[in-house]
Amino acid sequence: MGLIAEITHRCPLQCAYCANPLELVRPTEELDTSGWKRVIEQAAELGVLQFHFTGGEPLARRDLVELVAHAAANGLYTNLITSGVLLTPDLMAALVTAGIDHIQLSFQEADPQASDRFGGYNGGHAKKIAAAAMIRESGLSLTTNFVVHRQNIDSLPAMLALGEELGSERIEIAHTQYYGWALRNRDALLPTREQLEAANAIVDEARAGLAGRIAIDYVVPDYYAARPKACMGGWGQRFLHILPSGKVLPCHAAETIPSMTFASVRDQSLAAIWEHDPAFARFRGTAWMPDPCRSCDRREIDWGGCRCQALALAGDAARVDPVCARSPEHDLVEAIIATRDRDVTSGDLPPLVPRRYQS
């Protein structure tokens, strides 16, 4: 259904919950313009419907407008996921002319000072507000993304209000997911159960109040779920994820699994990788599943949950996802939650380790 293209890992922000891999791709290792154009053409031939330009910060690529135009010319729905801090009026106009269909604008907080602190970019919040105005004035629909965690979750009502004020047609409230760099900061980011329950109630109320005007997507932290989510719609079933180097993954964090190797579009076609690559076949479907997944009536709903999470928590990507209450290792998750539920002040939390891009 969709291809998520990390066209660069370059980024001016320093978010502690960064979802990019621990090993970032350097500019000299990125696919060039012709390489990404070839990917776009092969994606259209394969039947991909949506092409998502992301990063890092995709606006750091000087050829972004050219790539968007090529995707639009090949009949793909184009979506840009950006922090907005590098967006200018001229670039906005060029993107519209190129055929961009939609833009998702990310925020770290509603309060300017807190937003700049979490993003590690002075003046970044003001640039995001300006970017939102440019997007709306261009006639495009706007999605505002807010990543929430223990240290900003109490500002959730203000985030929702900001999304409404900016003219969003869709607001995404996404709790931090603990892979890669975010896993390193988990103890400082994972909310308490009380915080999560309060957030759930706030989102429910907002959905009722904004129904018919603004859609709200809500992604909860897996650690508090009784059953795992179908990560990426199931391993190798609905999405392709391509790193700036051209390496093709079933999900953004799959490279954390050390026993696996992933093919590159530099060496094989996108169709060959999707249809025949052993890495995509490894956890596709249900045959690989251990019990209780294999005998579970949800096996074709959640597809066994997240392989990267099984690795991060249980040490083996082939294990039952420990967030599932039926997992033999669910106690690992309960122990983490119990630690977070202790009555500690934010001053007692470990310091956040910012993610700095170094070229």
mmCIF file of C-alpha atoms in Angstrom:
data_model
loop_
_atom_site.group_PDB
_atom_site.id
_atom_site.type_symbol
_atom_site.label_atom_id
_atom_site.label_comp_id
_atom_site.label_asym_id
_atom_site.label_seq_id
_atom_site.Cartn_x
_atom_site.Cartn_y
_atom_site.Cartn_z
ATOM 1 C CA MET A 1 0.000 0.000 0.000
ATOM 2 C CA GLY A 2 2.730 2.465 0.922
ATOM 3 C CA LEU A 3 6.434 3.123 0.674
ATOM 4 C CA ILE A 4 8.156 5.093 3.414
ATOM 5 C CA ALA A 5 11.254 6.734 1.986
ATOM 6 C CA GLU A 6 13.850 7.969 4.440
ATOM 7 C CA ILE A 7 15.612 10.063 1.845
ATOM 8 C CA THR A 8 18.142 11.406 4.365
ATOM 9 C CA HIS A 9 19.073 11.056 8.025
ATOM 10 C CA ARG A 10 20.308 14.642 8.166
ATOM 11 C CA CYS A 11 18.271 16.621 10.693
ATOM 12 C CA PRO A 12 18.660 19.950 12.514
ATOM 13 C CA LEU A 13 16.635 18.687 15.499
ATOM 14 C CA GLN A 14 17.949 16.633 18.426
ATOM 15 C CA CYS A 15 14.898 14.696 19.650
ATOM 16 C CA ALA A 16 15.528 12.181 22.425
ATOM 17 C CA TYR A 17 12.752 9.956 21.018
ATOM 18 C CA CYS A 18 14.242 9.789 17.512
ATOM 19 C CA ALA A 19 12.972 6.791 15.527
ATOM 20 C CA ASN A 20 15.921 6.626 13.141
ATOM 21 C CA PRO A 21 18.431 3.756 13.443
ATOM 22 C CA LEU A 22 21.332 3.953 15.883
ATOM 23 C CA GLU A 23 23.711 3.958 12.917
ATOM 24 C CA LEU A 24 22.793 6.907 10.733
ATOM 25 C CA VAL A 25 23.483 7.036 7.004
ATOM 26 C CA ARG A 26 25.967 9.732 6.037
ATOM 27 C CA PRO A 27 25.285 12.114 3.101
ATOM 28 C CA THR A 28 27.988 10.450 1.015
ATOM 29 C CA GLU A 29 26.153 7.119 1.378
ATOM 30 C CA GLU A 30 22.700 8.393 0.376
ATOM 31 C CA LEU A 31 21.004 7.326 -2.833
ATOM 32 C CA ASP A 32 21.432 10.050 -5.406
ATOM 33 C CA THR A 33 18.622 11.684 -7.359
ATOM 34 C CA SER A 34 18.645 9.103 -10.151
ATOM 35 C CA GLY A 35 18.591 6.292 -7.598
ATOM 36 C CA TRP A 36 15.504 7.651 -5.849
ATOM 37 C CA LYS A 37 13.815 8.294 -9.202
ATOM 38 C CA ARG A 38 14.385 4.654 -10.085
ATOM 39 C CA VAL A 39 12.831 3.642 -6.747
ATOM 40 C CA ILE A 40 9.801 5.833 -7.487
ATOM 41 C CA GLU A 41 9.303 4.272 -10.908
ATOM 42 C CA GLN A 42 9.638 0.742 -9.532
ATOM 43 C CA ALA A 43 7.230 1.550 -6.691
ATOM 44 C CA ALA A 44 4.590 2.669 -9.192
ATOM 45 C CA GLU A 45 5.123 -0.485 -11.255
ATOM 46 C CA LEU A 46 4.796 -2.616 -8.126
ATOM 47 C CA GLY A 47 1.412 -1.049 -7.344
ATOM 48 C CA VAL A 48 2.392 1.183 -4.427
ATOM 49 C CA LEU A 49 -0.283 3.828 -3.826
ATOM 50 C CA GLN A 50 1.326 6.199 -1.335
ATOM 51 C CA PHE A 51 4.885 7.540 -1.304
ATOM 52 C CA HIS A 52 5.893 9.088 2.018
ATOM 53 C CA PHE A 53 8.950 11.381 1.998
ATOM 54 C CA THR A 54 10.551 11.440 5.433
ATOM 55 C CA GLY A 55 13.954 11.467 7.138
ATOM 56 C CA GLY A 56 15.710 12.784 9.221
ATOM 57 C CA GLU A 57 14.489 16.020 7.741
ATOM 58 C CA PRO A 58 13.544 15.503 4.069
ATOM 59 C CA LEU A 59 13.770 19.251 3.388
ATOM 60 C CA ALA A 60 17.540 18.890 3.845
ATOM 61 C CA ARG A 61 17.659 17.207 0.403
ATOM 62 C CA ARG A 62 18.143 19.785 -2.333
ATOM 63 C CA ASP A 63 16.427 17.509 -4.840
ATOM 64 C CA LEU A 64 13.241 16.995 -2.804
ATOM 65 C CA VAL A 65 11.079 19.063 -5.177
ATOM 66 C CA GLU A 66 12.408 17.111 -8.156
ATOM 67 C CA LEU A 67 11.643 13.808 -6.424
ATOM 68 C CA VAL A 68 8.129 14.904 -5.475
ATOM 69 C CA ALA A 69 7.470 15.917 -9.078
ATOM 70 C CA HIS A 70 8.708 12.543 -10.304
ATOM 71 C CA ALA A 71 6.480 10.686 -7.845
ATOM 72 C CA ALA A 72 3.448 12.746 -8.862
ATOM 73 C CA ALA A 73 4.208 12.161 -12.540
ATOM 74 C CA ASN A 74 4.206 8.418 -11.851
ATOM 75 C CA GLY A 75 0.740 8.576 -10.320
ATOM 76 C CA LEU A 76 1.750 8.222 -6.666
ATOM 77 C CA TYR A 77 0.032 9.993 -3.783
ATOM 78 C CA THR A 78 2.778 12.096 -2.199
ATOM 79 C CA ASN A 79 3.058 12.856 1.492
ATOM 80 C CA LEU A 80 5.795 14.895 3.186
ATOM 81 C CA ILE A 81 6.608 14.313 6.862
ATOM 82 C CA THR A 82 8.635 17.257 8.140
ATOM 83 C CA SER A 83 9.629 19.273 11.195
ATOM 84 C CA GLY A 84 8.968 22.380 9.116
ATOM 85 C CA VAL A 85 11.978 24.313 10.396
ATOM 86 C CA LEU A 86 13.585 24.453 6.930
ATOM 87 C CA LEU A 87 10.405 25.331 5.032
ATOM 88 C CA THR A 88 10.405 28.668 3.181
ATOM 89 C CA PRO A 89 7.698 30.361 1.068
ATOM 90 C CA ASP A 90 9.634 29.658 -2.145
ATOM 91 C CA LEU A 91 10.107 26.001 -1.232
ATOM 92 C CA MET A 92 6.441 25.694 -0.285
ATOM 93 C CA ALA A 93 5.405 27.094 -3.658
ATOM 94 C CA ALA A 94 7.781 24.757 -5.464
ATOM 95 C CA LEU A 95 6.427 21.724 -3.626
ATOM 96 C CA VAL A 96 2.849 22.639 -4.548
ATOM 97 C CA THR A 97 3.829 23.097 -8.198
ATOM 98 C CA ALA A 98 5.621 19.737 -8.089
ATOM 99 C CA GLY A 99 2.402 18.042 -6.972
ATOM 100 C CA ILE A 100 2.733 17.386 -3.251
ATOM 101 C CA ASP A 101 -0.607 16.050 -1.975
ATOM 102 C CA HIS A 102 -0.275 16.297 1.787
ATOM 103 C CA ILE A 103 2.086 17.484 4.530
ATOM 104 C CA GLN A 104 2.454 16.209 8.075
ATOM 105 C CA LEU A 105 4.050 18.769 10.377
ATOM 106 C CA SER A 106 5.633 17.548 13.610
ATOM 107 C CA PHE A 107 5.631 19.360 16.957
ATOM 108 C CA GLN A 108 7.465 18.548 20.175
ATOM 109 C CA GLU A 109 5.129 20.527 22.472
ATOM 110 C CA ALA A 110 2.559 23.316 22.444
ATOM 111 C CA ASP A 111 4.642 25.649 24.600
ATOM 112 C CA PRO A 112 7.382 27.354 22.525
ATOM 113 C CA GLN A 113 10.135 27.026 25.140
ATOM 114 C CA ALA A 114 9.350 23.386 25.907
ATOM 115 C CA SER A 115 9.101 22.622 22.189
ATOM 116 C CA ASP A 116 12.521 24.119 21.502
ATOM 117 C CA ARG A 117 13.997 22.293 24.491
ATOM 118 C CA PHE A 118 12.706 18.871 23.431
ATOM 119 C CA GLY A 119 13.675 19.497 19.812
ATOM 120 C CA GLY A 120 17.046 20.973 20.655
ATOM 121 C CA TYR A 121 16.522 23.809 18.163
ATOM 122 C CA ASN A 122 16.256 27.405 19.336
ATOM 123 C CA GLY A 123 13.459 29.218 17.548
ATOM 124 C CA GLY A 124 12.225 25.968 16.035
ATOM 125 C CA HIS A 125 8.674 26.269 17.375
ATOM 126 C CA ALA A 126 8.164 29.675 15.775
ATOM 127 C CA LYS A 127 9.332 28.258 12.449
ATOM 128 C CA LYS A 128 6.859 25.389 12.804
ATOM 129 C CA ILE A 129 4.003 27.844 13.376
ATOM 130 C CA ALA A 130 5.077 29.745 10.255
ATOM 131 C CA ALA A 131 5.289 26.478 8.312
ATOM 132 C CA ALA A 132 1.736 25.557 9.328
ATOM 133 C CA ALA A 133 0.497 28.897 7.981
ATOM 134 C CA MET A 134 2.328 28.335 4.685
ATOM 135 C CA ILE A 135 0.804 24.880 4.310
ATOM 136 C CA ARG A 136 -2.718 26.109 4.955
ATOM 137 C CA GLU A 137 -2.311 29.148 2.691
ATOM 138 C CA SER A 138 -1.144 26.841 -0.112
ATOM 139 C CA GLY A 139 -4.506 25.062 -0.026
ATOM 140 C CA LEU A 140 -3.094 21.750 1.168
ATOM 141 C CA SER A 141 -4.630 19.821 4.029
ATOM 142 C CA LEU A 142 -2.526 19.855 7.199
ATOM 143 C CA THR A 143 -1.818 17.072 9.645
ATOM 144 C CA THR A 144 -0.120 18.085 12.881
ATOM 145 C CA ASN A 145 1.842 15.345 14.647
ATOM 146 C CA PHE A 146 2.553 15.496 18.373
ATOM 147 C CA VAL A 147 4.850 12.880 19.908
ATOM 148 C CA VAL A 148 3.962 12.503 23.587
ATOM 149 C CA HIS A 149 5.914 11.057 26.476
ATOM 150 C CA ARG A 150 6.241 11.300 30.240
ATOM 151 C CA GLN A 151 7.738 14.781 30.184
ATOM 152 C CA ASN A 152 5.187 16.497 27.929
ATOM 153 C CA ILE A 153 2.026 14.395 28.263
ATOM 154 C CA ASP A 154 0.462 16.783 30.787
ATOM 155 C CA SER A 155 0.373 19.395 27.996
ATOM 156 C CA LEU A 156 -1.838 17.206 25.798
ATOM 157 C CA PRO A 157 -4.895 19.536 26.015
ATOM 158 C CA ALA A 158 -2.716 22.438 24.848
ATOM 159 C CA MET A 159 -1.349 20.325 21.965
ATOM 160 C CA LEU A 160 -4.863 19.496 20.788
ATOM 161 C CA ALA A 161 -5.853 23.148 21.077
ATOM 162 C CA LEU A 162 -2.806 24.183 19.040
ATOM 163 C CA GLY A 163 -3.633 21.651 16.335
ATOM 164 C CA GLU A 164 -7.142 23.065 16.104
ATOM 165 C CA GLU A 165 -5.896 26.664 16.112
ATOM 166 C CA LEU A 166 -3.501 25.940 13.240
ATOM 167 C CA GLY A 167 -6.342 24.658 11.049
ATOM 168 C CA SER A 168 -5.411 20.981 11.072
ATOM 169 C CA GLU A 169 -7.692 18.565 9.292
ATOM 170 C CA ARG A 170 -6.033 15.739 11.175
ATOM 171 C CA ILE A 171 -4.138 15.594 14.470
ATOM 172 C CA GLU A 172 -1.939 12.643 15.321
ATOM 173 C CA ILE A 173 -1.149 12.027 18.980
ATOM 174 C CA ALA A 174 1.542 9.368 19.018
ATOM 175 C CA HIS A 175 3.109 8.052 22.177
ATOM 176 C CA THR A 176 6.820 7.388 21.824
ATOM 177 C CA GLN A 177 7.577 3.864 20.628
ATOM 178 C CA TYR A 178 10.649 2.356 22.223
ATOM 179 C CA TYR A 179 13.112 1.276 19.559
ATOM 180 C CA GLY A 180 16.518 2.591 18.551
ATOM 181 C CA TRP A 181 17.427 5.892 20.183
ATOM 182 C CA ALA A 182 14.086 6.159 22.006
ATOM 183 C CA LEU A 183 14.816 2.842 23.753
ATOM 184 C CA ARG A 184 17.953 4.433 25.160
ATOM 185 C CA ASN A 185 15.765 7.140 26.735
ATOM 186 C CA ARG A 186 12.874 4.890 27.759
ATOM 187 C CA ASP A 187 13.232 5.396 31.508
ATOM 188 C CA ALA A 188 12.896 9.146 31.041
ATOM 189 C CA LEU A 189 10.101 8.977 28.465
ATOM 190 C CA LEU A 190 7.677 6.175 29.380
ATOM 191 C CA PRO A 191 4.597 7.700 31.054
ATOM 192 C CA THR A 192 3.023 6.336 34.214
ATOM 193 C CA ARG A 193 -0.222 4.396 34.050
ATOM 194 C CA GLU A 194 -2.011 7.329 35.652
ATOM 195 C CA GLN A 195 -0.692 9.690 32.991
ATOM 196 C CA LEU A 196 -1.752 7.321 30.216
ATOM 197 C CA GLU A 197 -5.271 6.918 31.580
ATOM 198 C CA ALA A 198 -5.636 10.692 31.819
ATOM 199 C CA ALA A 199 -4.376 11.063 28.235
ATOM 200 C CA ASN A 200 -6.840 8.437 26.996
ATOM 201 C CA ALA A 201 -9.720 10.375 28.557
ATOM 202 C CA ILE A 202 -8.504 13.668 27.063
ATOM 203 C CA VAL A 203 -8.294 12.152 23.574
ATOM 204 C CA ASP A 204 -11.763 10.578 23.898
ATOM 205 C CA GLU A 205 -13.237 13.931 24.890
ATOM 206 C CA ALA A 206 -11.445 15.729 22.047
ATOM 207 C CA ARG A 207 -12.644 13.194 19.497
ATOM 208 C CA ALA A 208 -16.219 13.764 20.585
ATOM 209 C CA GLY A 209 -15.860 17.548 20.554
ATOM 210 C CA LEU A 210 -14.070 17.731 17.197
ATOM 211 C CA ALA A 211 -16.060 15.013 15.398
ATOM 212 C CA GLY A 212 -16.820 15.994 11.815
ATOM 213 C CA ARG A 213 -14.209 18.767 11.845
ATOM 214 C CA ILE A 214 -10.863 17.247 12.788
ATOM 215 C CA ALA A 215 -9.856 13.585 12.728
ATOM 216 C CA ILE A 216 -7.662 12.448 15.625
ATOM 217 C CA ASP A 217 -5.327 9.483 15.301
ATOM 218 C CA TYR A 218 -4.077 8.121 18.596
ATOM 219 C CA VAL A 219 -1.173 5.723 19.027
ATOM 220 C CA VAL A 220 -0.699 4.385 22.573
ATOM 221 C CA PRO A 221 2.557 2.981 23.941
ATOM 222 C CA ASP A 222 2.621 -0.767 23.359
ATOM 223 C CA TYR A 223 3.810 -1.447 26.901
ATOM 224 C CA TYR A 224 0.340 -0.710 28.287
ATOM 225 C CA ALA A 225 -1.591 -2.773 25.730
ATOM 226 C CA ALA A 226 -3.072 -6.187 26.546
ATOM 227 C CA ARG A 227 -2.503 -7.256 22.942
ATOM 228 C CA PRO A 228 0.173 -6.056 20.519
ATOM 229 C CA LYS A 229 -0.603 -3.963 17.466
ATOM 230 C CA ALA A 230 -0.072 -5.225 13.938
ATOM 231 C CA CYS A 231 3.256 -3.516 13.407
ATOM 232 C CA MET A 232 3.255 -1.872 9.936
ATOM 233 C CA GLY A 233 0.114 -3.885 9.146
ATOM 234 C CA GLY A 234 2.110 -7.101 9.483
ATOM 235 C CA TRP A 235 5.752 -7.790 8.612
ATOM 236 C CA GLY A 236 6.236 -7.509 4.850
ATOM 237 C CA GLN A 237 2.522 -7.305 4.082
ATOM 238 C CA ARG A 238 1.558 -3.682 3.478
ATOM 239 C CA PHE A 239 4.589 -1.404 3.585
ATOM 240 C CA LEU A 240 8.131 -1.016 2.332
ATOM 241 C CA HIS A 241 10.621 1.115 4.231
ATOM 242 C CA ILE A 242 13.763 2.343 2.486
ATOM 243 C CA LEU A 243 16.780 3.821 4.252
ATOM 244 C CA PRO A 244 18.789 6.685 2.712
ATOM 245 C CA SER A 245 21.392 4.120 1.630
ATOM 246 C CA GLY A 246 18.839 2.197 -0.441
ATOM 247 C CA LYS A 247 18.486 -0.695 1.975
ATOM 248 C CA VAL A 248 14.884 -2.010 2.003
ATOM 249 C CA LEU A 249 13.226 -2.995 5.310
ATOM 250 C CA PRO A 250 9.806 -4.348 6.321
ATOM 251 C CA CYS A 251 9.684 -1.711 9.091
ATOM 252 C CA HIS A 252 11.781 1.262 10.176
ATOM 253 C CA ALA A 253 13.501 -0.570 13.054
ATOM 254 C CA ALA A 254 14.071 -3.966 11.396
ATOM 255 C CA GLU A 255 17.787 -3.334 11.034
ATOM 256 C CA THR A 256 18.114 -3.612 14.823
ATOM 257 C CA ILE A 257 17.761 -7.393 14.407
ATOM 258 C CA PRO A 258 21.436 -8.414 14.178
ATOM 259 C CA SER A 259 20.852 -11.835 12.625
ATOM 260 C CA MET A 260 19.188 -10.403 9.528
ATOM 261 C CA THR A 261 20.538 -8.840 6.349
ATOM 262 C CA PHE A 262 18.479 -6.666 4.039
ATOM 263 C CA ALA A 263 18.761 -6.182 0.297
ATOM 264 C CA SER A 264 19.353 -2.848 -1.403
ATOM 265 C CA VAL A 265 17.704 -1.216 -4.397
ATOM 266 C CA ARG A 266 21.246 -0.596 -5.626
ATOM 267 C CA ASP A 267 21.499 -4.340 -6.332
ATOM 268 C CA GLN A 268 17.940 -5.615 -6.863
ATOM 269 C CA SER A 269 14.619 -4.314 -8.090
ATOM 270 C CA LEU A 270 11.973 -3.319 -5.587
ATOM 271 C CA ALA A 271 9.672 -6.065 -6.878
ATOM 272 C CA ALA A 272 12.347 -8.739 -6.450
ATOM 273 C CA ILE A 273 12.984 -7.648 -2.867
ATOM 274 C CA TRP A 274 9.280 -7.477 -1.993
ATOM 275 C CA GLU A 275 8.441 -10.837 -3.531
ATOM 276 C CA HIS A 276 11.559 -12.955 -2.935
ATOM 277 C CA ASP A 277 13.890 -11.465 -0.314
ATOM 278 C CA PRO A 278 14.376 -13.905 2.611
ATOM 279 C CA ALA A 279 14.235 -11.043 5.109
ATOM 280 C CA PHE A 280 10.715 -10.099 3.993
ATOM 281 C CA ALA A 281 9.635 -13.742 4.060
ATOM 282 C CA ARG A 282 11.121 -14.430 7.510
ATOM 283 C CA PHE A 283 8.188 -13.135 9.602
ATOM 284 C CA ARG A 284 5.543 -12.755 6.889
ATOM 285 C CA GLY A 285 2.272 -14.571 7.541
ATOM 286 C CA THR A 286 1.807 -17.042 10.409
ATOM 287 C CA ALA A 287 3.988 -20.105 9.701
ATOM 288 C CA TRP A 288 6.947 -18.687 11.666
ATOM 289 C CA MET A 289 4.927 -18.122 14.846
ATOM 290 C CA PRO A 290 5.584 -19.945 18.126
ATOM 291 C CA ASP A 291 2.737 -20.741 20.491
ATOM 292 C CA PRO A 292 0.650 -19.147 21.859
ATOM 293 C CA CYS A 293 0.679 -16.921 18.722
ATOM 294 C CA ARG A 294 0.218 -19.818 16.306
ATOM 295 C CA SER A 295 -2.970 -21.016 18.007
ATOM 296 C CA CYS A 296 -4.292 -17.525 18.851
ATOM 297 C CA ASP A 297 -7.494 -16.304 17.220
ATOM 298 C CA ARG A 298 -5.784 -12.914 16.670
ATOM 299 C CA ARG A 299 -2.864 -14.307 14.690
ATOM 300 C CA GLU A 300 -4.146 -12.745 11.459
ATOM 301 C CA ILE A 301 -5.098 -9.511 13.212
ATOM 302 C CA ASP A 302 -1.898 -8.518 14.997
ATOM 303 C CA TRP A 303 0.388 -10.884 13.008
ATOM 304 C CA GLY A 304 2.381 -11.675 16.120
ATOM 305 C CA GLY A 305 3.054 -8.076 17.111
ATOM 306 C CA CYS A 306 6.421 -6.373 16.737
ATOM 307 C CA ARG A 307 9.581 -8.344 15.996
ATOM 308 C CA CYS A 308 11.860 -5.468 16.963
ATOM 309 C CA GLN A 309 10.068 -5.135 20.283
ATOM 310 C CA ALA A 310 10.450 -8.865 20.919
ATOM 311 C CA LEU A 311 14.168 -8.415 20.317
ATOM 312 C CA ALA A 312 14.440 -5.327 22.528
ATOM 313 C CA LEU A 313 12.582 -6.899 25.452
ATOM 314 C CA ALA A 314 13.126 -10.652 25.171
ATOM 315 C CA GLY A 315 16.409 -10.703 23.256
ATOM 316 C CA ASP A 316 15.028 -12.692 20.305
ATOM 317 C CA ALA A 317 13.016 -11.344 17.371
ATOM 318 C CA ALA A 318 11.291 -14.720 16.952
ATOM 319 C CA ARG A 319 9.830 -14.734 20.480
ATOM 320 C CA VAL A 320 6.244 -13.851 21.340
ATOM 321 C CA ASP A 321 5.970 -10.067 21.623
ATOM 322 C CA PRO A 322 6.257 -9.541 25.417
ATOM 323 C CA VAL A 323 3.649 -6.751 25.431
ATOM 324 C CA CYS A 324 1.011 -9.421 24.789
ATOM 325 C CA ALA A 325 -0.623 -10.558 28.032
ATOM 326 C CA ARG A 326 -0.406 -14.137 26.730
ATOM 327 C CA SER A 327 3.356 -13.980 26.313
ATOM 328 C CA PRO A 328 5.415 -16.161 28.677
ATOM 329 C CA GLU A 329 7.649 -13.103 29.104
ATOM 330 C CA HIS A 330 4.957 -10.501 29.756
ATOM 331 C CA ASP A 331 6.412 -10.060 33.248
ATOM 332 C CA LEU A 332 9.299 -8.158 31.625
ATOM 333 C CA VAL A 333 6.884 -5.450 30.519
ATOM 334 C CA GLU A 334 5.046 -5.430 33.839
ATOM 335 C CA ALA A 335 8.332 -4.855 35.649
ATOM 336 C CA ILE A 336 9.130 -1.852 33.446
ATOM 337 C CA ILE A 337 5.664 -0.389 33.985
ATOM 338 C CA ALA A 338 5.903 -0.899 37.748
ATOM 339 C CA THR A 339 9.134 1.078 37.780
ATOM 340 C CA ARG A 340 7.553 3.929 35.827
ATOM 341 C CA ASP A 341 4.464 3.941 38.048
ATOM 342 C CA ARG A 342 6.507 4.851 41.086
ATOM 343 C CA ASP A 343 5.690 8.243 42.449
ATOM 344 C CA VAL A 344 8.759 10.104 41.224
ATOM 345 C CA THR A 345 9.063 13.700 40.196
ATOM 346 C CA SER A 346 10.450 14.650 36.803
ATOM 347 C CA GLY A 347 13.577 15.799 38.634
ATOM 348 C CA ASP A 348 14.237 12.219 39.641
ATOM 349 C CA LEU A 349 14.123 10.991 36.056
ATOM 350 C CA PRO A 350 17.339 10.216 34.220
ATOM 351 C CA PRO A 351 18.437 13.017 31.896
ATOM 352 C CA LEU A 352 17.314 12.876 28.297
ATOM 353 C CA VAL A 353 20.084 12.026 25.851
ATOM 354 C CA PRO A 354 19.512 14.157 22.715
ATOM 355 C CA ARG A 355 19.983 12.671 19.258
ATOM 356 C CA ARG A 356 22.575 14.765 17.443
ATOM 357 C CA TYR A 357 23.258 14.278 13.784
ATOM 358 C CA GLN A 358 26.956 14.449 12.973
ATOM 359 C CA SER A 359 28.001 14.431 9.324
#
